[in-house]
Coordinates of C-alpha atoms and ligand atoms in Angstrom, one line a residue:
M1 CA 295.5 2.0 -164.4
P2 CA 296.3 -1.3 -166.3
Q3 CA 293.4 -3.8 -166.3
K4 CA 294.0 -7.0 -164.4
L5 CA 292.9 -9.8 -166.6
A6 CA 291.3 -13.0 -165.5
P7 CA 293.7 -16.0 -165.9
L8 CA 292.4 -18.7 -168.1
I9 CA 292.4 -22.4 -167.1
P10 CA 294.9 -24.1 -169.6
E11 CA 293.5 -26.4 -172.2
D12 CA 295.6 -29.3 -170.9
A13 CA 294.5 -28.9 -167.3
P14 CA 292.8 -32.0 -165.9
F15 CA 289.2 -30.7 -166.3
T16 CA 286.3 -31.7 -168.5
E17 CA 285.3 -29.1 -171.1
P18 CA 282.2 -27.9 -169.0
Q19 CA 284.3 -27.8 -165.9
R20 CA 286.9 -25.7 -167.6
A21 CA 284.2 -23.4 -169.1
W22 CA 282.7 -23.0 -165.7
L23 CA 286.1 -22.3 -164.0
N24 CA 287.0 -19.7 -166.7
G25 CA 283.6 -18.0 -166.2
F26 CA 284.0 -18.0 -162.5
L27 CA 287.5 -16.4 -162.8
A28 CA 286.2 -14.0 -165.2
G29 CA 283.3 -13.1 -162.9
L30 CA 285.7 -12.6 -160.0
Y31 CA 287.9 -10.4 -162.1
S32 CA 285.1 -8.4 -163.5
Y33 CA 284.5 -6.8 -160.1
A34 CA 287.9 -5.0 -160.4
P35 CA 287.7 -1.6 -162.0
S36 CA 287.6 -2.3 -165.7
P37 CA 287.9 -0.3 -168.8
Q38 CA 284.8 0.8 -170.5
L39 CA 284.3 -0.9 -173.9
A40 CA 282.7 2.0 -175.6
A41 CA 283.7 2.2 -179.3
M42 CA 284.3 -1.6 -179.4
R43 CA 282.0 -2.9 -182.1
V44 CA 280.9 -6.5 -181.4
A45 CA 278.6 -8.5 -183.8
V46 CA 276.2 -10.8 -181.9
L47 CA 275.0 -13.2 -184.6
Y48 CA 272.4 -16.0 -184.1
G49 CA 271.1 -18.9 -186.1
S50 CA 267.9 -20.0 -184.5
Q51 CA 265.1 -22.4 -185.3
T52 CA 262.9 -22.3 -182.3
G53 CA 264.0 -19.0 -180.7
T54 CA 266.4 -20.4 -178.0
A55 CA 269.5 -19.1 -179.8
E56 CA 267.9 -15.9 -180.6
G57 CA 266.8 -15.4 -176.9
L58 CA 270.3 -15.9 -175.7
A59 CA 271.8 -13.7 -178.4
R60 CA 269.4 -10.9 -177.3
K61 CA 270.5 -11.3 -173.7
L62 CA 274.1 -11.2 -174.7
A63 CA 273.7 -8.1 -176.8
K64 CA 271.8 -6.3 -174.1
H65 CA 274.6 -7.3 -171.6
L66 CA 277.3 -6.0 -173.9
K67 CA 275.4 -2.8 -174.5
S68 CA 275.1 -2.2 -170.9
A69 CA 278.8 -2.5 -170.7
G70 CA 279.2 0.2 -173.3
C71 CA 280.0 -2.0 -176.3
D72 CA 278.7 -1.1 -179.7
A73 CA 276.9 -4.5 -179.8
V74 CA 275.1 -5.1 -183.0
L75 CA 272.5 -8.0 -182.9
S76 CA 271.5 -9.8 -186.1
S77 CA 270.1 -13.1 -187.3
L78 CA 272.4 -14.9 -189.7
E79 CA 269.5 -14.8 -192.1
G80 CA 269.7 -10.9 -192.2
Y81 CA 273.4 -10.7 -192.1
V82 CA 275.5 -10.3 -195.3
P83 CA 278.3 -12.8 -194.9
A84 CA 281.0 -10.8 -196.6
T85 CA 280.6 -8.2 -193.9
L86 CA 282.4 -10.5 -191.5
A87 CA 285.6 -9.6 -193.2
A88 CA 285.2 -6.1 -191.9
E89 CA 284.3 -7.2 -188.3
K90 CA 286.8 -7.4 -185.6
H91 CA 284.7 -9.3 -183.0
A92 CA 281.8 -11.5 -183.8
L93 CA 280.0 -13.9 -181.3
F94 CA 277.8 -16.7 -182.8
I95 CA 275.1 -18.4 -181.0
V96 CA 273.7 -21.1 -183.2
S97 CA 271.6 -24.2 -182.8
T98 CA 271.7 -27.5 -184.7
Y99 CA 268.7 -29.3 -186.1
G100 CA 267.8 -32.8 -187.5
E101 CA 270.9 -34.7 -188.5
G102 CA 273.4 -32.0 -187.6
D103 CA 271.9 -29.4 -189.9
A104 CA 272.0 -25.6 -189.6
P105 CA 268.8 -23.9 -188.7
D106 CA 266.9 -22.8 -191.9
A107 CA 267.7 -19.3 -191.2
A108 CA 271.5 -19.9 -191.1
Q109 CA 271.8 -22.1 -194.2
A110 CA 272.3 -19.5 -196.7
F111 CA 274.8 -17.7 -194.6
F112 CA 276.8 -20.9 -194.1
Q113 CA 276.6 -21.8 -197.8
Q114 CA 278.1 -18.5 -198.7
L115 CA 280.8 -18.9 -196.1
C116 CA 281.8 -22.1 -197.9
V117 CA 282.1 -20.8 -201.4
E118 CA 285.5 -20.7 -202.9
H119 CA 287.4 -17.5 -202.5
F120 CA 285.3 -16.2 -199.6
P121 CA 287.3 -13.4 -198.1
L122 CA 289.7 -14.3 -195.4
L123 CA 288.8 -13.3 -191.8
Q124 CA 292.4 -12.5 -190.6
N125 CA 291.0 -9.5 -188.5
L126 CA 288.2 -11.4 -186.9
E127 CA 288.1 -12.6 -183.4
Y128 CA 285.1 -14.9 -182.8
A129 CA 283.5 -17.2 -180.5
V130 CA 280.9 -19.9 -181.1
F131 CA 278.2 -21.0 -178.6
G132 CA 276.6 -24.1 -180.1
L133 CA 273.2 -25.3 -178.9
G134 CA 272.0 -28.9 -179.4
D135 CA 270.7 -32.0 -177.8
A136 CA 273.4 -34.4 -176.5
H137 CA 270.9 -37.2 -177.2
Y138 CA 271.5 -36.9 -180.8
E139 CA 274.4 -38.3 -182.7
H140 CA 275.3 -35.0 -184.4
F141 CA 275.2 -33.0 -181.3
C142 CA 275.9 -29.3 -181.9
Q143 CA 277.2 -30.2 -185.4
F144 CA 276.4 -26.8 -187.0
G145 CA 278.2 -25.0 -184.2
K146 CA 281.2 -27.3 -184.9
D147 CA 281.0 -26.8 -188.6
L148 CA 280.8 -23.0 -188.3
D149 CA 283.6 -22.9 -185.8
A150 CA 285.9 -25.0 -188.0
K151 CA 284.9 -22.9 -191.1
L152 CA 285.7 -19.6 -189.3
D153 CA 289.0 -21.0 -188.2
S154 CA 290.0 -22.2 -191.7
L155 CA 289.2 -18.7 -193.0
G156 CA 291.8 -17.2 -190.6
G157 CA 289.5 -16.1 -187.8
V158 CA 291.0 -16.2 -184.3
R159 CA 289.0 -17.8 -181.5
L160 CA 288.3 -15.5 -178.6
L161 CA 287.3 -18.6 -176.7
D162 CA 287.0 -22.3 -177.4
R163 CA 283.6 -23.2 -178.8
V164 CA 281.0 -24.4 -176.3
D165 CA 278.7 -27.3 -177.2
C166 CA 275.8 -26.8 -175.0
D167 CA 273.1 -29.4 -174.2
V168 CA 269.4 -28.5 -173.7
E169 CA 270.1 -27.0 -170.3
T170 CA 271.7 -23.7 -171.3
D171 CA 271.8 -21.4 -168.2
V172 CA 275.0 -22.4 -166.5
A173 CA 277.0 -22.9 -169.7
F174 CA 275.7 -19.6 -171.2
A175 CA 276.5 -17.6 -168.0
A176 CA 280.0 -19.0 -167.9
W177 CA 280.5 -18.3 -171.5
K178 CA 279.2 -14.7 -171.1
N179 CA 281.5 -14.2 -168.2
A180 CA 284.5 -15.6 -170.0
L181 CA 283.8 -13.3 -173.0
D182 CA 283.8 -10.4 -170.6
A183 CA 287.4 -11.1 -169.8
R184 CA 288.4 -11.8 -173.3
L185 CA 286.8 -8.7 -174.8
R186 CA 288.5 -6.6 -172.1
K187 CA 291.7 -8.1 -173.0
A188 CA 291.1 -7.4 -176.7
A189 CA 290.1 -3.8 -175.9
L190 CA 293.4 -3.2 -174.0
V191 CA 295.4 -4.6 -176.8
E192 CA 293.5 -2.4 -179.3
G193 CA 294.0 0.6 -177.0
V194 CA 290.3 1.2 -176.7
E195 CA 290.0 4.2 -174.4
T196 CA 288.3 4.1 -171.0
R197 CA 285.7 6.8 -171.3
N198 CA 283.6 6.3 -168.1
E199 CA 285.2 4.8 -165.1
A200 CA 281.9 4.8 -163.3
A201 CA 280.3 2.4 -165.7
S202 CA 282.1 -0.8 -164.8
Y203 CA 281.8 -3.9 -167.0
A204 CA 280.0 -6.0 -164.4
P205 CA 277.2 -8.4 -165.4
S206 CA 273.9 -6.6 -165.9
Q207 CA 271.3 -7.5 -163.3
S208 CA 268.5 -5.7 -165.0
A209 CA 267.2 -8.6 -167.0
T210 CA 266.9 -10.7 -163.9
A211 CA 265.2 -7.9 -162.0
A212 CA 262.7 -7.3 -164.8
A213 CA 261.9 -11.0 -164.9
T214 CA 261.3 -11.2 -161.2
G215 CA 257.7 -10.7 -160.3
S216 CA 256.7 -10.2 -163.9
P217 CA 253.0 -10.8 -164.3
V218 CA 253.4 -12.2 -167.8
A219 CA 253.6 -15.9 -167.7
S220 CA 257.1 -17.1 -168.9
R221 CA 259.4 -20.1 -168.7
E222 CA 260.7 -18.9 -165.3
H223 CA 257.2 -17.9 -164.1
P224 CA 254.8 -20.2 -165.8
F225 CA 251.0 -20.0 -165.3
A226 CA 249.3 -22.9 -163.4
A227 CA 246.8 -23.7 -166.2
P228 CA 243.9 -26.0 -165.5
I229 CA 243.2 -28.8 -168.0
V230 CA 239.7 -28.2 -169.3
E231 CA 239.5 -31.1 -171.8
K232 CA 241.4 -34.3 -172.4
R233 CA 240.7 -36.8 -175.1
T234 CA 242.3 -39.6 -177.1
L235 CA 242.7 -38.9 -180.8
T236 CA 243.8 -42.4 -181.7
A237 CA 241.6 -45.5 -181.4
A238 CA 242.1 -48.0 -178.6
T239 CA 243.2 -50.5 -181.2
S240 CA 245.9 -48.3 -182.6
T241 CA 249.5 -49.1 -182.4
K242 CA 250.3 -45.7 -181.1
R243 CA 248.6 -43.2 -178.8
T244 CA 248.0 -39.5 -179.4
I245 CA 246.0 -37.3 -177.1
H246 CA 244.5 -33.8 -177.2
L247 CA 244.6 -31.5 -174.2
S248 CA 243.0 -28.1 -173.7
F249 CA 244.3 -25.8 -171.0
S250 CA 242.5 -22.7 -169.8
I251 CA 244.6 -19.6 -169.8
D252 CA 241.8 -17.3 -168.5
G253 CA 243.1 -14.8 -166.1
A254 CA 246.7 -15.4 -167.2
Q255 CA 248.9 -12.8 -168.9
M256 CA 249.4 -15.0 -171.9
E257 CA 249.1 -14.2 -175.6
Y258 CA 250.0 -16.3 -178.5
E259 CA 249.7 -16.4 -182.2
A260 CA 248.9 -19.3 -184.6
G261 CA 252.2 -21.2 -185.1
D262 CA 253.5 -20.7 -181.5
A263 CA 254.3 -23.5 -179.1
C264 CA 253.7 -23.9 -175.5
G265 CA 256.1 -25.1 -172.7
V266 CA 254.9 -27.4 -170.1
A267 CA 256.9 -28.0 -166.9
P268 CA 256.7 -31.8 -166.3
R269 CA 257.0 -34.0 -163.2
N270 CA 258.8 -37.3 -163.1
S271 CA 257.0 -40.5 -162.4
P272 CA 256.7 -41.2 -158.6
E273 CA 257.5 -44.9 -159.3
L274 CA 260.9 -44.0 -160.8
V275 CA 261.7 -41.6 -158.0
D276 CA 260.8 -44.2 -155.4
T277 CA 263.0 -46.8 -157.2
I278 CA 265.9 -44.2 -157.2
L279 CA 265.4 -43.6 -153.5
E280 CA 265.5 -47.4 -152.9
L281 CA 268.9 -47.5 -154.6
L282 CA 270.4 -44.7 -152.6
P283 CA 271.3 -44.3 -148.9
F284 CA 268.6 -41.5 -148.5
T285 CA 265.1 -41.3 -147.2
G286 CA 263.9 -38.6 -149.5
N287 CA 263.3 -36.1 -146.7
E288 CA 266.8 -34.6 -146.8
R289 CA 266.8 -30.9 -147.9
V290 CA 268.5 -30.3 -151.3
E291 CA 269.3 -27.2 -153.3
A292 CA 267.9 -27.2 -156.7
P293 CA 269.7 -24.8 -159.1
K294 CA 267.7 -21.6 -159.5
A295 CA 264.7 -23.1 -157.8
G296 CA 265.4 -23.2 -154.1
T297 CA 265.6 -25.8 -151.4
F298 CA 263.3 -28.8 -151.4
P299 CA 262.9 -32.2 -149.8
L300 CA 264.9 -34.7 -151.9
R301 CA 261.9 -36.6 -153.1
Q302 CA 260.1 -33.5 -154.3
A303 CA 263.3 -32.3 -156.1
L304 CA 263.6 -35.6 -157.8
L305 CA 259.9 -35.4 -158.9
E306 CA 260.0 -31.8 -160.0
K307 CA 263.4 -30.4 -160.4
F308 CA 265.9 -32.9 -161.8
A309 CA 266.0 -34.9 -165.0
I310 CA 266.2 -38.7 -164.2
T311 CA 265.1 -40.5 -167.4
R312 CA 268.0 -40.0 -169.6
L313 CA 271.6 -40.8 -169.2
T314 CA 273.9 -38.2 -170.7
R315 CA 277.6 -38.4 -171.4
N316 CA 278.2 -35.8 -168.7
M317 CA 276.3 -37.7 -166.0
A318 CA 278.3 -40.8 -166.8
R319 CA 281.5 -38.9 -166.7
Q320 CA 280.7 -37.5 -163.3
Y321 CA 279.4 -40.7 -162.0
S322 CA 282.5 -42.6 -163.0
S323 CA 284.7 -40.0 -161.1
L324 CA 282.7 -41.1 -157.9
A325 CA 282.5 -44.8 -158.6
R326 CA 285.0 -47.6 -158.5
C327 CA 283.8 -49.4 -161.5
A328 CA 286.3 -50.7 -164.0
W329 CA 283.9 -51.3 -166.9
L330 CA 282.6 -47.7 -166.6
D331 CA 286.1 -46.3 -166.4
A332 CA 287.0 -48.3 -169.6
I333 CA 284.2 -46.9 -171.7
M334 CA 284.9 -43.3 -170.5
K335 CA 288.2 -43.4 -172.4
P336 CA 288.2 -41.1 -175.4
E337 CA 288.9 -44.0 -177.8
Q338 CA 285.7 -45.8 -176.4
Q339 CA 283.3 -43.1 -177.4
E340 CA 281.2 -45.5 -179.6
E341 CA 281.0 -48.0 -176.7
L342 CA 280.0 -45.2 -174.4
E343 CA 277.2 -44.1 -176.9
R344 CA 276.0 -47.6 -177.1
Y345 CA 275.8 -47.9 -173.3
L346 CA 274.0 -44.5 -172.8
H347 CA 271.4 -45.3 -175.5
G348 CA 268.0 -46.2 -173.8
R349 CA 269.4 -46.1 -170.3
D350 CA 268.6 -43.9 -167.3
L351 CA 269.9 -43.1 -163.9
I352 CA 268.3 -46.2 -162.4
D353 CA 270.3 -48.4 -164.8
L354 CA 273.5 -46.7 -163.7
L355 CA 272.7 -47.0 -160.0
R356 CA 272.0 -50.8 -160.5
E357 CA 274.8 -51.5 -162.8
C358 CA 277.5 -49.6 -160.9
P359 CA 276.1 -49.4 -157.3
G360 CA 277.5 -47.7 -154.3
A361 CA 279.0 -44.5 -155.9
I362 CA 276.6 -41.9 -154.5
Q363 CA 277.3 -41.4 -150.8
T364 CA 276.2 -37.9 -150.2
I365 CA 273.4 -35.7 -151.4
D366 CA 275.9 -33.4 -153.0
D367 CA 277.3 -36.4 -155.0
L368 CA 273.8 -36.9 -156.4
V369 CA 272.8 -33.3 -157.0
R370 CA 276.0 -32.7 -158.9
I371 CA 275.4 -35.3 -161.5
L372 CA 271.7 -34.5 -162.2
P373 CA 270.7 -32.1 -164.9
R374 CA 267.7 -29.8 -164.4
L375 CA 264.3 -31.0 -165.5
T376 CA 263.4 -28.7 -168.4
P377 CA 260.0 -27.8 -169.9
R378 CA 258.8 -29.7 -172.9
L379 CA 257.6 -27.8 -175.9
Y380 CA 254.5 -28.7 -177.9
S381 CA 253.1 -26.9 -181.0
I382 CA 249.8 -25.2 -180.1
S383 CA 246.9 -26.7 -182.0
S384 CA 244.3 -24.1 -181.1
S385 CA 243.7 -20.7 -182.6
P386 CA 243.9 -17.7 -180.3
L387 CA 240.8 -16.2 -182.0
A388 CA 238.7 -19.4 -182.5
H389 CA 239.5 -20.8 -179.0
P390 CA 239.8 -17.7 -176.9
G391 CA 241.2 -18.2 -173.4
Q392 CA 242.5 -21.6 -174.3
V393 CA 245.7 -23.4 -175.4
H394 CA 245.4 -26.8 -177.1
T395 CA 248.1 -29.3 -177.6
T396 CA 248.4 -32.6 -179.6
V397 CA 250.6 -35.0 -177.8
S398 CA 252.1 -38.3 -179.1
V399 CA 252.6 -40.5 -176.0
V400 CA 256.1 -41.9 -176.0
R401 CA 256.4 -45.5 -174.6
Y402 CA 259.1 -48.0 -175.4
Q403 CA 261.0 -50.9 -173.9
T404 CA 264.8 -51.0 -173.6
H405 CA 267.2 -53.0 -171.5
G406 CA 264.5 -55.0 -169.9
R407 CA 262.3 -52.1 -168.7
H408 CA 259.3 -50.3 -169.9
R409 CA 260.0 -46.6 -170.3
G410 CA 258.2 -43.5 -171.4
G411 CA 258.5 -39.8 -172.3
V412 CA 258.6 -37.7 -169.1
C413 CA 255.9 -35.2 -170.1
S414 CA 253.8 -37.3 -172.5
T415 CA 253.3 -40.0 -169.9
L416 CA 252.5 -37.5 -167.3
L417 CA 249.8 -36.0 -169.6
D418 CA 248.5 -39.5 -170.4
D419 CA 248.6 -41.3 -167.1
R420 CA 248.8 -38.9 -164.2
V421 CA 246.7 -35.7 -164.9
E422 CA 243.0 -35.2 -165.4
V423 CA 240.5 -32.4 -166.3
G424 CA 240.8 -30.0 -163.4
D425 CA 244.4 -30.6 -162.6
R426 CA 246.8 -27.7 -163.2
L427 CA 250.2 -27.8 -164.9
P428 CA 252.7 -25.0 -165.3
L429 CA 252.4 -23.5 -168.7
Y430 CA 253.9 -20.7 -170.8
I431 CA 254.0 -19.6 -174.4
H432 CA 257.1 -20.2 -176.6
P433 CA 256.7 -17.8 -179.5
N434 CA 257.7 -19.4 -182.9
K435 CA 258.3 -16.3 -185.1
K436 CA 259.6 -18.5 -187.9
F437 CA 256.3 -20.2 -188.4
R438 CA 253.7 -17.6 -189.2
L439 CA 250.7 -17.4 -191.5
P440 CA 251.2 -15.1 -194.6
Q441 CA 250.4 -11.4 -193.8
D442 CA 248.3 -11.4 -196.9
P443 CA 245.0 -13.2 -196.2
S444 CA 244.5 -14.0 -199.8
A445 CA 247.7 -15.9 -200.1
S446 CA 247.4 -19.7 -200.6
I447 CA 249.0 -22.1 -198.2
I448 CA 250.2 -25.7 -198.5
M449 CA 250.6 -27.5 -195.2
I450 CA 252.5 -30.7 -194.8
G451 CA 252.0 -32.2 -191.4
P452 CA 252.1 -35.9 -190.7
G453 CA 251.6 -37.2 -187.1
T454 CA 251.5 -34.6 -184.5
G455 CA 252.9 -32.2 -187.3
I456 CA 249.1 -31.6 -187.7
A457 CA 249.0 -29.5 -184.6
P458 CA 249.9 -26.0 -185.9
F459 CA 247.9 -26.6 -189.0
R460 CA 244.8 -27.1 -187.0
S461 CA 245.6 -23.8 -185.5
F462 CA 246.2 -22.3 -188.9
L463 CA 243.0 -23.5 -190.4
H464 CA 240.8 -22.3 -187.5
Q465 CA 242.6 -18.9 -187.5
R466 CA 242.1 -18.6 -191.3
R467 CA 238.5 -19.4 -191.0
I468 CA 237.7 -17.0 -188.1
T469 CA 239.7 -14.1 -189.7
G470 CA 237.9 -14.8 -193.1
A471 CA 241.2 -15.3 -195.0
T472 CA 240.3 -16.0 -198.5
G473 CA 243.5 -17.8 -199.6
R474 CA 243.3 -21.5 -200.5
N475 CA 244.3 -24.1 -197.9
W476 CA 245.8 -27.4 -198.9
L477 CA 246.7 -30.0 -196.3
F478 CA 248.8 -33.2 -196.5
F479 CA 248.4 -35.3 -193.5
G480 CA 249.9 -38.8 -192.8
E481 CA 249.6 -41.4 -190.1
R482 CA 249.7 -45.1 -189.8
S483 CA 246.1 -46.2 -190.4
A484 CA 242.9 -44.3 -191.4
A485 CA 240.7 -46.4 -189.1
T486 CA 242.7 -45.7 -186.0
D487 CA 245.0 -42.7 -186.4
F488 CA 243.2 -40.1 -188.4
L489 CA 243.8 -37.3 -186.0
Y490 CA 241.0 -34.6 -185.9
R491 CA 239.3 -36.5 -188.7
E492 CA 235.9 -34.9 -188.2
E493 CA 237.1 -31.4 -188.1
L494 CA 239.3 -31.8 -191.1
E495 CA 236.7 -33.7 -193.2
S496 CA 234.0 -31.1 -192.4
M497 CA 236.5 -28.3 -193.4
A498 CA 237.1 -30.2 -196.6
A499 CA 233.4 -30.6 -197.2
D500 CA 232.5 -26.9 -196.8
G501 CA 235.5 -25.8 -198.9
H502 CA 237.6 -24.1 -196.2
L503 CA 240.1 -26.9 -196.8
T504 CA 240.5 -26.6 -200.5
Q505 CA 242.2 -29.9 -200.7
L506 CA 242.9 -32.6 -198.1
D507 CA 245.3 -35.4 -199.0
T508 CA 246.0 -38.2 -196.5
A509 CA 248.8 -40.8 -196.6
F510 CA 248.0 -43.8 -194.3
S511 CA 251.4 -45.5 -194.3
R512 CA 250.4 -48.9 -193.0
D513 CA 247.0 -49.4 -194.7
H514 CA 248.5 -50.8 -197.9
G515 CA 251.0 -53.5 -198.9
H516 CA 253.6 -50.8 -199.3
K517 CA 254.3 -47.5 -197.4
V518 CA 252.6 -44.4 -198.6
Y519 CA 253.9 -41.1 -197.2
V520 CA 253.0 -37.4 -197.5
Q521 CA 255.8 -36.9 -200.0
D522 CA 254.4 -39.5 -202.3
L523 CA 251.1 -37.6 -202.5
I524 CA 253.0 -34.4 -203.0
L525 CA 254.8 -36.0 -205.9
H526 CA 251.6 -37.4 -207.2
H527 CA 250.2 -33.9 -207.3
A528 CA 253.3 -32.4 -208.7
K529 CA 251.6 -30.3 -211.4
R530 CA 249.1 -28.8 -209.1
V531 CA 251.7 -28.1 -206.3
W532 CA 253.9 -26.4 -209.0
A533 CA 250.9 -24.2 -210.1
W534 CA 250.3 -23.2 -206.5
L535 CA 254.0 -22.4 -205.9
E536 CA 254.2 -20.3 -209.1
E537 CA 251.0 -18.5 -208.0
G538 CA 252.8 -17.5 -204.7
A539 CA 251.6 -20.2 -202.3
Y540 CA 253.3 -20.5 -198.9
V541 CA 254.6 -23.9 -197.9
Y542 CA 254.7 -25.2 -194.3
V543 CA 256.2 -28.3 -193.0
C544 CA 255.8 -29.6 -189.5
G545 CA 256.7 -32.9 -187.7
D546 CA 259.6 -35.4 -187.8
A547 CA 262.9 -33.7 -188.6
F548 CA 264.9 -36.8 -189.3
R549 CA 263.2 -38.5 -192.1
M550 CA 260.0 -36.8 -193.1
A551 CA 261.2 -33.2 -193.4
K552 CA 264.2 -34.2 -195.5
D553 CA 262.1 -36.5 -197.8
V554 CA 259.5 -33.7 -198.2
D555 CA 262.3 -31.3 -199.0
R556 CA 263.6 -33.6 -201.7
A557 CA 260.2 -34.0 -203.2
L558 CA 259.6 -30.3 -203.4
H559 CA 262.9 -29.9 -205.0
S560 CA 262.3 -32.5 -207.6
I561 CA 259.0 -31.0 -208.3
V562 CA 260.5 -27.5 -208.9
A563 CA 263.2 -29.0 -211.1
A564 CA 260.8 -31.3 -213.2
Q565 CA 257.8 -29.0 -213.5
G566 CA 259.8 -25.9 -213.9
A567 CA 262.1 -27.6 -216.4
I568 CA 265.1 -26.2 -214.7
S569 CA 268.4 -27.7 -213.5
Q570 CA 268.8 -29.2 -210.0
E571 CA 270.9 -26.2 -209.1
A572 CA 268.3 -23.8 -210.3
A573 CA 265.7 -25.7 -208.3
G574 CA 267.9 -25.3 -205.3
D575 CA 268.0 -21.5 -205.9
Y576 CA 264.2 -21.5 -206.2
M577 CA 263.8 -23.3 -202.9
H578 CA 266.3 -21.0 -201.3
R579 CA 264.5 -17.9 -202.5
M580 CA 261.3 -19.4 -201.1
K581 CA 262.9 -19.7 -197.7
E582 CA 264.3 -16.3 -197.9
N583 CA 261.0 -14.9 -198.7
R584 CA 259.4 -16.8 -195.8
R585 CA 257.3 -18.8 -198.3
L586 CA 258.8 -22.0 -197.1
Q587 CA 258.7 -22.4 -193.3
R588 CA 259.5 -25.5 -191.2
D589 CA 258.8 -26.5 -187.6
V590 CA 260.5 -29.8 -187.3
Y591 CA 261.7 -31.7 -184.3
Ligands
NAP601 P1 255.5 -39.9 -186.9 O1 256.3 -40.8 -186.1 O2 256.2 -38.8 -187.6 O3 254.5 -40.7 -187.8 C1 253.5 -40.1 -188.6 C2 253.5 -40.8 -190.0 O4 254.7 -40.4 -190.7 C3 253.4 -42.2 -189.9 O5 252.5 -42.7 -190.8 C4 254.8 -42.7 -190.4 O6 254.8 -43.9 -191.0 C5 255.1 -41.6 -191.3 N1 256.6 -41.6 -191.7 C6 257.5 -42.3 -191.3 N2 258.7 -42.0 -192.0 C7 258.3 -41.0 -192.9 C8 259.1 -40.3 -193.9 N3 260.3 -40.5 -194.1 N4 258.4 -39.4 -194.5 C9 257.1 -39.1 -194.4 N5 256.3 -39.8 -193.5 C10 257.0 -40.7 -192.7 O7 254.3 -39.2 -185.9 P2 254.4 -38.7 -184.4 O8 254.2 -39.8 -183.5 O9 253.5 -37.6 -184.3 O10 255.8 -38.1 -184.2 C11 256.3 -36.9 -184.9 C12 257.7 -36.7 -184.5 O11 257.7 -36.3 -183.2 C13 258.7 -37.9 -184.6 O12 259.9 -37.3 -185.0 C14 258.8 -38.4 -183.2 O13 260.0 -39.0 -182.9 C15 258.7 -37.1 -182.5 N6 258.2 -37.2 -181.1 C16 258.8 -36.7 -180.1 C17 258.3 -36.8 -178.8 C18 259.0 -36.1 -177.8 O14 258.6 -36.2 -176.6 N7 260.1 -35.5 -178.0 C19 257.1 -37.4 -178.6 C20 256.4 -38.0 -179.7 C21 256.9 -37.8 -180.9 P3 255.3 -45.3 -190.5 O15 255.5 -45.2 -189.0 O16 254.4 -46.3 -190.9 O17 256.7 -45.6 -191.2

């Protein structure tokens, strides 16, 4: 029986991109309940470029889903995938994140570079789709997804679906994309004449993953563990120009395991003051019942505290709000040619600003709930070692406070941790594995750690872990902060490790203690000869902290050391660094 295909919403239909994706997904979902052909024998490559594991997690889900529908779904990181193989693929689905200033994840860089070489084979047989992950807060939102999509297109590949640029909240967009893919792959299968082998196995969305997650005793993002805080202390001095705190959570009794290098997710709560201000600006009491996506029904005030993001104004929120409001200036900056003006407006503003500056638009609870994104967990590198600090998870948190547009503002989670929780309070916590940031398997290997600011966190974990496991390899740490007197995080611990030799070398760059700035990369360059000797002896290099400036500058410094000390060309130095990355001897955890 011929398969009925889900119609697709045309590109010129009057919907925003997320609306169109959602509608396509919805239609595909509806149609997927009709008897559908089995996709056995259809090979689909599911390829991911992941930095923190989110893209990988989604790719795994997608591959599992396709397999359950009978596809020969082949899952691979772009790191382990030979680019030329693409020319032989018929269907490839890419889930890729973007880091720093629009960069590809480390694991995807080599793949993309090869895709860009002259005379790369044409991909005329390839049908592909790209699901880009990013953070709309950043200027180069989903840039790698965009670059990859454009490159595949220019090589002759044909899009199965338009690219999706997905903000931090992935669930809805990913589900819609997955459903839309169902419909498209079925269509492709029909065109190719792929045989229906088993009528009974219909191509309906798999429910097994959801079932498995429900009631799972292992703490997860969906089912975090309510972990009590057992220690909270300030790492910076009261006179410091910034504030960094240390928190220890007890995970005794929880099904939680982690490795040095992992992060933990904390489910935050919004500030009650902000929530009360929002309620004052709206025609609601706070007691109205609202449905929070995937969380259940709550009184509005509780939902605003725990379930919805209210501290950042996104493009999508502004767009939805403008459709409800009668506000000429807002309509004006929503025009495509006014993107820069819109960005300028969004920067540093939140929901309260919009409610004040364009009042009266929200009349019903539905209006409100529709524009609010979900409040998502915040990730922090774990600064404890699972062996040296059994039953505990430590975090090192820089408290974000700033003033914009006439109001004091702060990071949702860091101000919660600083202002509103104390020892004994519990917070929802789970482990976020970071497989791309691991100590060397060989305990005798040397490591160089470069971690200014809160970038120190995983290195405190590494150092304690290497001590307790008796790892004999040398440990070299570059740490940087503003001032030695006020911002030397974990000073006692680090100096005592340096004194007893566990820390072979400790170099500190205090940027504001001198007439001129001194950064970690200046010290790395200062020690060029020794750094080069360690590299040639097989040392592993780890970089953690700020992605925007520090990580790039450190990369440049290492590159120039390799070129100068190795007396090789810039290009050869690039190859050297590339090999280090490939061999996992250069690992980064940057944010
Ligand atoms: P940080 O801002 O990275 O500062 C640590 C040290 O690095 C300071 O001495 C700083 O010097 C120096 N530095 C500045 N530019 C540098 C460069 N190009 N190369 C090397 N060092 C440089 O430390 P942090 O407060 O721990 O923040 C770390 C990262 O986390 C930052 O990217 C920050 O934006 C981010 N962050 C995010 C959150 C969040 O909630 N998402 C919260 C806190 C921090 P100067 O300042 O004197 O120039």
